[in-house]
Coordinates of N, CA, C and O and ligand atoms in Angstrom, one line a residue:
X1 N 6.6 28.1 -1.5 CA 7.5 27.8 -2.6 C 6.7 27.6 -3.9 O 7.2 28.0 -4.9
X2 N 5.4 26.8 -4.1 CA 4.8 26.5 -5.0 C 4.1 27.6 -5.5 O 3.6 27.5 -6.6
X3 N 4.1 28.8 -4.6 CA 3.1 30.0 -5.2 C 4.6 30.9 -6.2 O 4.5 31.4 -7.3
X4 N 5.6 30.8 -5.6 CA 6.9 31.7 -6.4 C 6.9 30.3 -7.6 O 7.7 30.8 -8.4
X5 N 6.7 29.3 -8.1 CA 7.1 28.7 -9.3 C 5.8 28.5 -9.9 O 5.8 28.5 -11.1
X6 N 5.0 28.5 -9.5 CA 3.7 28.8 -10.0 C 2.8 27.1 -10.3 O 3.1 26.0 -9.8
X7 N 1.9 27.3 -11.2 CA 1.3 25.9 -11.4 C 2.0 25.0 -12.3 O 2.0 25.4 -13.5
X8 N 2.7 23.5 -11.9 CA 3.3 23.0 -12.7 C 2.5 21.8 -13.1 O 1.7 21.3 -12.2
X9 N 2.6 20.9 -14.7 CA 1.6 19.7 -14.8 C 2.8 18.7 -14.5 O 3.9 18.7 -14.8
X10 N 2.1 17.6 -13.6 CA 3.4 16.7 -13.4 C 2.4 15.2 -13.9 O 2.8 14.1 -13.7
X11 N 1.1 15.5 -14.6 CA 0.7 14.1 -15.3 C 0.7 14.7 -16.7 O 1.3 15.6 -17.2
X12 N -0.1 13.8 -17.1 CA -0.4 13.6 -18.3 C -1.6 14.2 -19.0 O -1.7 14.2 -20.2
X13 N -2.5 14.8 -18.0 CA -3.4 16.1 -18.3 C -3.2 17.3 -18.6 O -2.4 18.1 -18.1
X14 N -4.1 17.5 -19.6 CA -3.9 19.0 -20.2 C -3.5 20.1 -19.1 O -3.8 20.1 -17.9
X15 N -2.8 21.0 -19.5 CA -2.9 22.6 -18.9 C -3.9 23.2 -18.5 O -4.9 23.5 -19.2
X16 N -3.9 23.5 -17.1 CA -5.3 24.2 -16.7 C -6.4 23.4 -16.6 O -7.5 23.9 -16.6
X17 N -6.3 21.9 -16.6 CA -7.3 21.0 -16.3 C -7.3 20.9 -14.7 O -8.3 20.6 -14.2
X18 N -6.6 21.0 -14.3 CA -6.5 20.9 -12.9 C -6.3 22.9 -12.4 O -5.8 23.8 -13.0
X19 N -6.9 22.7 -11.1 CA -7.0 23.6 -10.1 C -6.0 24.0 -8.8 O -6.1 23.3 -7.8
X20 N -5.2 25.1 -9.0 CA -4.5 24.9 -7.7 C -4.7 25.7 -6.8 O -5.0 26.8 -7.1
X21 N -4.6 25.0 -5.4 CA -5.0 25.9 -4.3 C -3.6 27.0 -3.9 O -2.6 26.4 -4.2
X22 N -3.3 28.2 -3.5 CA -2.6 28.9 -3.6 C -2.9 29.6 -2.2 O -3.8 30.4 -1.8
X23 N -1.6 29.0 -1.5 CA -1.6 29.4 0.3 C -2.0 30.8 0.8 O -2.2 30.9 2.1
X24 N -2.1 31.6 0.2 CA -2.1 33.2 0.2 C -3.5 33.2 0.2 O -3.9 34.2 0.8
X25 N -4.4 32.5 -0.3 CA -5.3 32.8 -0.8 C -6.5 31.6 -0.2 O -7.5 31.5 -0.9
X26 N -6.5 30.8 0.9 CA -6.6 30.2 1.8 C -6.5 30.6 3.3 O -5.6 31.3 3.8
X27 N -7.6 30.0 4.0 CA -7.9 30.5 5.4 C -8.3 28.9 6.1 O -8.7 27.9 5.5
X28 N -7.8 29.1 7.7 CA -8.1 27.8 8.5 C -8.4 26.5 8.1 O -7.6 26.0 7.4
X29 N -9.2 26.1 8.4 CA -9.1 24.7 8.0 C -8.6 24.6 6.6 O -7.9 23.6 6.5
X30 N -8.7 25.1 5.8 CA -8.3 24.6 4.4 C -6.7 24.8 4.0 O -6.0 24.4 3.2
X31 N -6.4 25.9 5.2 CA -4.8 26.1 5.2 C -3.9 24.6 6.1 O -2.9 24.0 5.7
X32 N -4.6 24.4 7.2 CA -4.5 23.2 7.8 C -4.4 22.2 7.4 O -3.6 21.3 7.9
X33 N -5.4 22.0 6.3 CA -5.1 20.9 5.1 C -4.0 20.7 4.3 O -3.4 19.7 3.9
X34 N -3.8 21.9 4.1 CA -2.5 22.3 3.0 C -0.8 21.3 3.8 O 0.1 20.6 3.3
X35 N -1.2 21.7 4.9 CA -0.1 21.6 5.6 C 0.3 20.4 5.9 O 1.5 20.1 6.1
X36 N -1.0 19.3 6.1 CA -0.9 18.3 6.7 C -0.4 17.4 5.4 O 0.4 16.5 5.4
X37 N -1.5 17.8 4.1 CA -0.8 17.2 2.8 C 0.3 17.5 2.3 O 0.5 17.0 1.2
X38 N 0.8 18.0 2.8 CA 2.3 18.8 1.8 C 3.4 17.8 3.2 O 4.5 17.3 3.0
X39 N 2.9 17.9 4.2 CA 4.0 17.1 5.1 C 4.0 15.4 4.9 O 4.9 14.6 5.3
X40 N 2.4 15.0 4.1 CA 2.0 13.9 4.1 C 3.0 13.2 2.9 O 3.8 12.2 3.0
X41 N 2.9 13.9 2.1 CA 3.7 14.1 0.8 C 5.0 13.7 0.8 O 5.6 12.8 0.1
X42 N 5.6 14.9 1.9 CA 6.9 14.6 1.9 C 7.7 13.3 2.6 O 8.8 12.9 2.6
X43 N 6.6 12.7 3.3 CA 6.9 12.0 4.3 C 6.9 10.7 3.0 O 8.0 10.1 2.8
X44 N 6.1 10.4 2.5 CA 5.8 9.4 1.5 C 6.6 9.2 0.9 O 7.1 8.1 0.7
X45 N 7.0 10.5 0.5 CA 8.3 10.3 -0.9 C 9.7 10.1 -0.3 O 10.7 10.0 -1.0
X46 N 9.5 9.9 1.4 CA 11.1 9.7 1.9 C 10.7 7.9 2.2 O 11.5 6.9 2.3
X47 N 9.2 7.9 2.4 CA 8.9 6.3 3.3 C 9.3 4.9 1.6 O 10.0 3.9 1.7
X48 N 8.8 5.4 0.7 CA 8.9 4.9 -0.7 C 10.3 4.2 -0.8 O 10.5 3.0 -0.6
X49 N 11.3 5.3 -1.3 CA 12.6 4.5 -1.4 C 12.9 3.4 -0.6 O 13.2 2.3 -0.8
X50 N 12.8 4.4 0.8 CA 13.5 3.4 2.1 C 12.7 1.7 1.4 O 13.3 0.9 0.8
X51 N 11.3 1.6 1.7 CA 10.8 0.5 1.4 C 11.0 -0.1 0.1 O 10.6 -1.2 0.0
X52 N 11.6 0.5 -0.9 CA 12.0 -0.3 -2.0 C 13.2 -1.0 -2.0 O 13.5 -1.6 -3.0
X53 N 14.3 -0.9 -0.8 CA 15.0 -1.4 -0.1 C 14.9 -2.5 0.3 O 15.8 -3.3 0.1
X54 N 14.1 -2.9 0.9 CA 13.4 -3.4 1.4 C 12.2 -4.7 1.4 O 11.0 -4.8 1.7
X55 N 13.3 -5.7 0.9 CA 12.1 -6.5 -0.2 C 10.8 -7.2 0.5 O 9.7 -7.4 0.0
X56 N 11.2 -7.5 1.8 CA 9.8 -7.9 2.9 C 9.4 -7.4 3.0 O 8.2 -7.7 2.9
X57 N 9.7 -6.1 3.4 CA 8.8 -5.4 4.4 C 8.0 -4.4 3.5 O 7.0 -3.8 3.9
X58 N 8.9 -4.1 1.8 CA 8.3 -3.2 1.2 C 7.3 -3.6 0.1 O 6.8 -2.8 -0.8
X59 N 6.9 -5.3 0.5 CA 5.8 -5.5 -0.3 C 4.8 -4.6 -0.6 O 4.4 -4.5 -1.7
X60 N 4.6 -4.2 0.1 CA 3.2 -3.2 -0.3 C 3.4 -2.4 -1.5 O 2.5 -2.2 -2.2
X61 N 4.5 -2.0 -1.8 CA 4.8 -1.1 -2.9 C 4.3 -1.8 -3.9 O 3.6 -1.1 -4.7
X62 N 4.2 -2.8 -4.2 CA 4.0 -3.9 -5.7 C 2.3 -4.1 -5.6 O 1.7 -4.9 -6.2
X63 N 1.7 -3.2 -4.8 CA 0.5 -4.1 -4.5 C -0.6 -2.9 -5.3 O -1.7 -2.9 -4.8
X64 N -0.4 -2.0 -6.4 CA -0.9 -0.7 -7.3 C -2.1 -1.3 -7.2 O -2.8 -0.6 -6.5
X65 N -2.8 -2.4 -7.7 CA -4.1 -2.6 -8.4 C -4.8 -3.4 -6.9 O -5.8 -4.0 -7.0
X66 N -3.9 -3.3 -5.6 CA -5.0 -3.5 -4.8 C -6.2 -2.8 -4.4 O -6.3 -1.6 -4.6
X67 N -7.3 -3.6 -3.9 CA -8.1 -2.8 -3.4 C -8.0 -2.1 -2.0 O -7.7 -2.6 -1.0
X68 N -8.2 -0.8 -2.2 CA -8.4 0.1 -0.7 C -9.2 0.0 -0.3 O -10.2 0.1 -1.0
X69 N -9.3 -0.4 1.6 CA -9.8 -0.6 2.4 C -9.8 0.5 3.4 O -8.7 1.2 3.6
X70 N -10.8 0.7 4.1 CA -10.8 2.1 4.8 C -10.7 1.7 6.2 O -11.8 1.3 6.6
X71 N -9.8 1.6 7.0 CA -9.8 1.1 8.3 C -9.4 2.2 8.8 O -8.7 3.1 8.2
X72 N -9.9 2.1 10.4 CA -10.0 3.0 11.4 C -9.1 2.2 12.7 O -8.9 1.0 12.7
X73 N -8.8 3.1 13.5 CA -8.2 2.3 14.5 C -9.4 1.6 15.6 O -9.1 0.9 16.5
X74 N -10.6 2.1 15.3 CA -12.2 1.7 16.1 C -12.1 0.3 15.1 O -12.0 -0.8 15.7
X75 N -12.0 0.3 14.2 CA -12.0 -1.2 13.0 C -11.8 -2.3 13.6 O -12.4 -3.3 13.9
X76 N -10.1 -1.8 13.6 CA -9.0 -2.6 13.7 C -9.3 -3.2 15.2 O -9.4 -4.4 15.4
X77 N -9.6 -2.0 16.4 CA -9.6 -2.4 17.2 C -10.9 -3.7 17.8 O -10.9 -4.4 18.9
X78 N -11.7 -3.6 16.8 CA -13.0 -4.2 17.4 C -12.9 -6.1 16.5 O -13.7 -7.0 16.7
X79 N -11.6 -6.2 15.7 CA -11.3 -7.2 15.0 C -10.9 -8.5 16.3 O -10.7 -8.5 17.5
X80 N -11.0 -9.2 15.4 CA -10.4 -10.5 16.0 C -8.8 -10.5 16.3 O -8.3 -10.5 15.1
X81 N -8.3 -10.6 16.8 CA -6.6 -10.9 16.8 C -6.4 -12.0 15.2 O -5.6 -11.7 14.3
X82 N -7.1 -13.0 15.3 CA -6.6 -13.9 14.1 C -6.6 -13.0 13.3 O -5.5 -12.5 12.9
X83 N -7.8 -12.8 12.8 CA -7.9 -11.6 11.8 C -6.8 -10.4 11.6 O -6.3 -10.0 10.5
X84 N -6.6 -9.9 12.7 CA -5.4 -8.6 12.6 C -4.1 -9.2 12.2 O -3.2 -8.7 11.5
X85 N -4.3 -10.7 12.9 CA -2.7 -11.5 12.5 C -2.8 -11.7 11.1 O -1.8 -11.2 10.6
X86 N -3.8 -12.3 9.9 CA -4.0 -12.5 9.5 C -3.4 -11.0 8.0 O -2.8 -11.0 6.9
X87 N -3.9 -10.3 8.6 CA -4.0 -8.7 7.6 C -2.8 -8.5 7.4 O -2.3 -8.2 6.3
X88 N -1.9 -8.5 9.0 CA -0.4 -7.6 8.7 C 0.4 -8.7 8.1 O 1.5 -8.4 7.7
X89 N -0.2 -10.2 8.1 CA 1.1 -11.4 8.1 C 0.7 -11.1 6.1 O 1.6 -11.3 5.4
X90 N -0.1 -10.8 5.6 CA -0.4 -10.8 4.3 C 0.1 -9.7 3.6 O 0.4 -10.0 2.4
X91 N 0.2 -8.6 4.0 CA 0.4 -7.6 3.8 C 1.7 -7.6 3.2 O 2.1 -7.4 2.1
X92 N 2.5 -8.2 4.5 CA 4.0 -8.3 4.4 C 4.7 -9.5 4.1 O 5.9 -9.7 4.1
X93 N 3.4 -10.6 3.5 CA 4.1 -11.8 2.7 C 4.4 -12.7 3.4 O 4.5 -13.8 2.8
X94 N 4.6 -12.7 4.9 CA 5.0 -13.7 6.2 C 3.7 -14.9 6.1 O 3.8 -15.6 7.1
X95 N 2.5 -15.4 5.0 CA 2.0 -16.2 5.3 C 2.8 -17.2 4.6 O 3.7 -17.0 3.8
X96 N 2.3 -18.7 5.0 CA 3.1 -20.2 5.1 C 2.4 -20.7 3.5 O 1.8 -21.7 3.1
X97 N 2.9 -19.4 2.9 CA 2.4 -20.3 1.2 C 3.9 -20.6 0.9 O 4.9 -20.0 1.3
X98 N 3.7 -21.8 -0.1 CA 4.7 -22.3 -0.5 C 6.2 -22.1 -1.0 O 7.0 -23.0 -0.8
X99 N 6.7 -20.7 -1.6 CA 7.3 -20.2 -2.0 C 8.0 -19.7 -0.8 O 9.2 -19.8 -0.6
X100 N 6.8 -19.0 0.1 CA 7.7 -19.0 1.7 C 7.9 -20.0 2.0 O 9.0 -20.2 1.6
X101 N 7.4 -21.1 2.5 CA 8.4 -22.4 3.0 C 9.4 -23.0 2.4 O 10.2 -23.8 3.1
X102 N 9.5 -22.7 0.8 CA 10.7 -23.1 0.7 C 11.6 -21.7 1.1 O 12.0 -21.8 2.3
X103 N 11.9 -20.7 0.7 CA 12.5 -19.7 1.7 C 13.3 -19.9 2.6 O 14.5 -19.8 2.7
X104 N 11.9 -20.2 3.8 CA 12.4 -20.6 5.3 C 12.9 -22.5 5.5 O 13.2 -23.1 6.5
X105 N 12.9 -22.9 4.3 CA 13.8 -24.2 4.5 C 12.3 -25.2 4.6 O 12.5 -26.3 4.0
X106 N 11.5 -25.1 5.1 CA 10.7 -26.1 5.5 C 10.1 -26.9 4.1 O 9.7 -28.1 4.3
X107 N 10.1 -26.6 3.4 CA 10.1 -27.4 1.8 C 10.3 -27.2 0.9 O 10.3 -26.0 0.7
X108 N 10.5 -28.1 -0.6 CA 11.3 -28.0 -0.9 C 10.6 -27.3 -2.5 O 11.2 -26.7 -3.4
X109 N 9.4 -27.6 -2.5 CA 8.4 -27.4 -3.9 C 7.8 -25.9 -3.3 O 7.2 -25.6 -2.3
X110 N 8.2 -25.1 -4.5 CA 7.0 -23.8 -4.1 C 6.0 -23.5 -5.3 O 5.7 -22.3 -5.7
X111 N 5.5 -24.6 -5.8 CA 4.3 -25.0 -7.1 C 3.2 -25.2 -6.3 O 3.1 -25.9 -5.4
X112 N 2.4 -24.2 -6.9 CA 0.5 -24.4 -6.4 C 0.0 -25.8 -6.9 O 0.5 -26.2 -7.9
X113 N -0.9 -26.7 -6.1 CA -1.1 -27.8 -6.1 C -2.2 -27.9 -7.4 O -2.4 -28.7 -8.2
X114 N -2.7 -26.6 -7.1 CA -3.9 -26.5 -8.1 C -3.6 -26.1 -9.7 O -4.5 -26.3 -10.5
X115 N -2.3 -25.5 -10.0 CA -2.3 -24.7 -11.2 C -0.6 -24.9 -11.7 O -0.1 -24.6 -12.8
X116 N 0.0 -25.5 -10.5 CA 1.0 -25.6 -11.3 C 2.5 -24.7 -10.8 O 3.6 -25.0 -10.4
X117 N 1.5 -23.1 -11.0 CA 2.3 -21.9 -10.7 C 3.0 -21.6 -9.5 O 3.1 -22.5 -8.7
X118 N 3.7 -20.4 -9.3 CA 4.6 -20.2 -8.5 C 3.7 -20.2 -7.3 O 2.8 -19.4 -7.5
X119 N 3.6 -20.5 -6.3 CA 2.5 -20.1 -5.2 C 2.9 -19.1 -4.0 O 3.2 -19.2 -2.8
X120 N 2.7 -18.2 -4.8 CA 3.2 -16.8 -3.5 C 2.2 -16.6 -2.9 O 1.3 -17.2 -3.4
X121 N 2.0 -15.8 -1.7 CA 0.9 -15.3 -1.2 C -0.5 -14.4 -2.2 O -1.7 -14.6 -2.2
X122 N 0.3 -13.5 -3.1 CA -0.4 -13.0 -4.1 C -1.1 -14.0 -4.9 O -2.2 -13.9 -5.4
X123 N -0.1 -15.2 -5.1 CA -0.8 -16.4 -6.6 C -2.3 -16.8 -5.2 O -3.5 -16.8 -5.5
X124 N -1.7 -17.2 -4.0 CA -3.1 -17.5 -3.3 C -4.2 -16.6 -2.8 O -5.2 -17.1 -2.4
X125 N -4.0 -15.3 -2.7 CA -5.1 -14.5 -2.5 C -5.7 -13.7 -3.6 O -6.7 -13.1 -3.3
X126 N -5.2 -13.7 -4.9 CA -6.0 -13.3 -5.7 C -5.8 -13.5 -6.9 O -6.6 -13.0 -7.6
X127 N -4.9 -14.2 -7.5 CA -4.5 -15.2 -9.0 C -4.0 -16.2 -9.0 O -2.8 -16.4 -9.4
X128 N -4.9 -17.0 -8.6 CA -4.5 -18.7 -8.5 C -5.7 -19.1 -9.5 O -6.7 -19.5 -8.9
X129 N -5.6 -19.0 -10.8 CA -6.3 -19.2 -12.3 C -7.6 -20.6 -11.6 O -8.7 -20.8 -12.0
X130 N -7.3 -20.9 -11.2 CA -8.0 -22.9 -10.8 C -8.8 -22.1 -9.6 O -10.0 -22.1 -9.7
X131 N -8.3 -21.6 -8.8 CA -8.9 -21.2 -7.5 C -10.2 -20.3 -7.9 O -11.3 -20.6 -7.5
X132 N -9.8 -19.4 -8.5 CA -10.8 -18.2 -9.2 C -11.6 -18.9 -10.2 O -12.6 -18.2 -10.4
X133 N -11.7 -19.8 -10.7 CA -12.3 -20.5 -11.6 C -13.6 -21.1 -10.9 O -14.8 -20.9 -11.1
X134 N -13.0 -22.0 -9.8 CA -14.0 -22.8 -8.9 C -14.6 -22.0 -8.0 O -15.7 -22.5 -7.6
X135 N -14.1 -20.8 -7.6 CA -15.2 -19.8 -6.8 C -14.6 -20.3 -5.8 O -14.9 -20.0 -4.7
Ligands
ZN1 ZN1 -2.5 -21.8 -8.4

């Protein structure tokens, strides 16, 4: 379908700054690739909405300026359980910072002790102004 409408720009870079691969014109492995990205793709752009539905579980969507981490299932697997508990409970916001306990009822203040601020999981793992200060 992309070879009948031809090369379209869908950023903000010039015409003909980019390169397109054109299925016709492609053999094995690199057709294999084509395939697995173009289903990768599609799959994304159906997983996206759903999760913006989604306000627990679709945390990750809000997370653009995280850093990427390259994990393998050899990684993952060779991890501590704490540690694994640790990754997916953050991921998805389920840790016992403040803002979650009030949430779940267990208290009543969801202000960082150190700064004042709202204390989400995010204000505690990577912008808690006082925390980042003191190293
Ligand atoms: Zn703070």
């Amino acid at each position: 379908m992309k070879e009948i409408i031809g090369q379209t720009q869908t950023d903000r870079r010039g015409l003909g700054s980019t390169t397109a691969k054109w299925w016709s014109k492609t053999e094995g492995k690199e057709k294999r690739d084509m395939v697995i990205d173009e289903i990768r793709n599609k799959e994304d752009s159906a997983r996206v909405p759903k999760a913006v539905q989604q306000p627990q579980q679709g945390q990750w969507i809000k997370w653009d300026n995280a850093m990427q981490i390259s994990l393998t299932w050899n990684d993952i697997w060779h991890m501590a359980s704490l540690r694994i508990s640790f990754l997916i409970r953050s991921v998805y916001d389920l840790l016992p910072s403040n803002a979650n306990l009030v949430r779940w009822g267990k208290k009543d203040d969801p202000t960082c002790p150190l700064c004042q601020g709202r204390q989400t999981t995010k204000h505690v793992l990577s912008s808690c102004k006082v925390a980042l200060s003191q190293g």
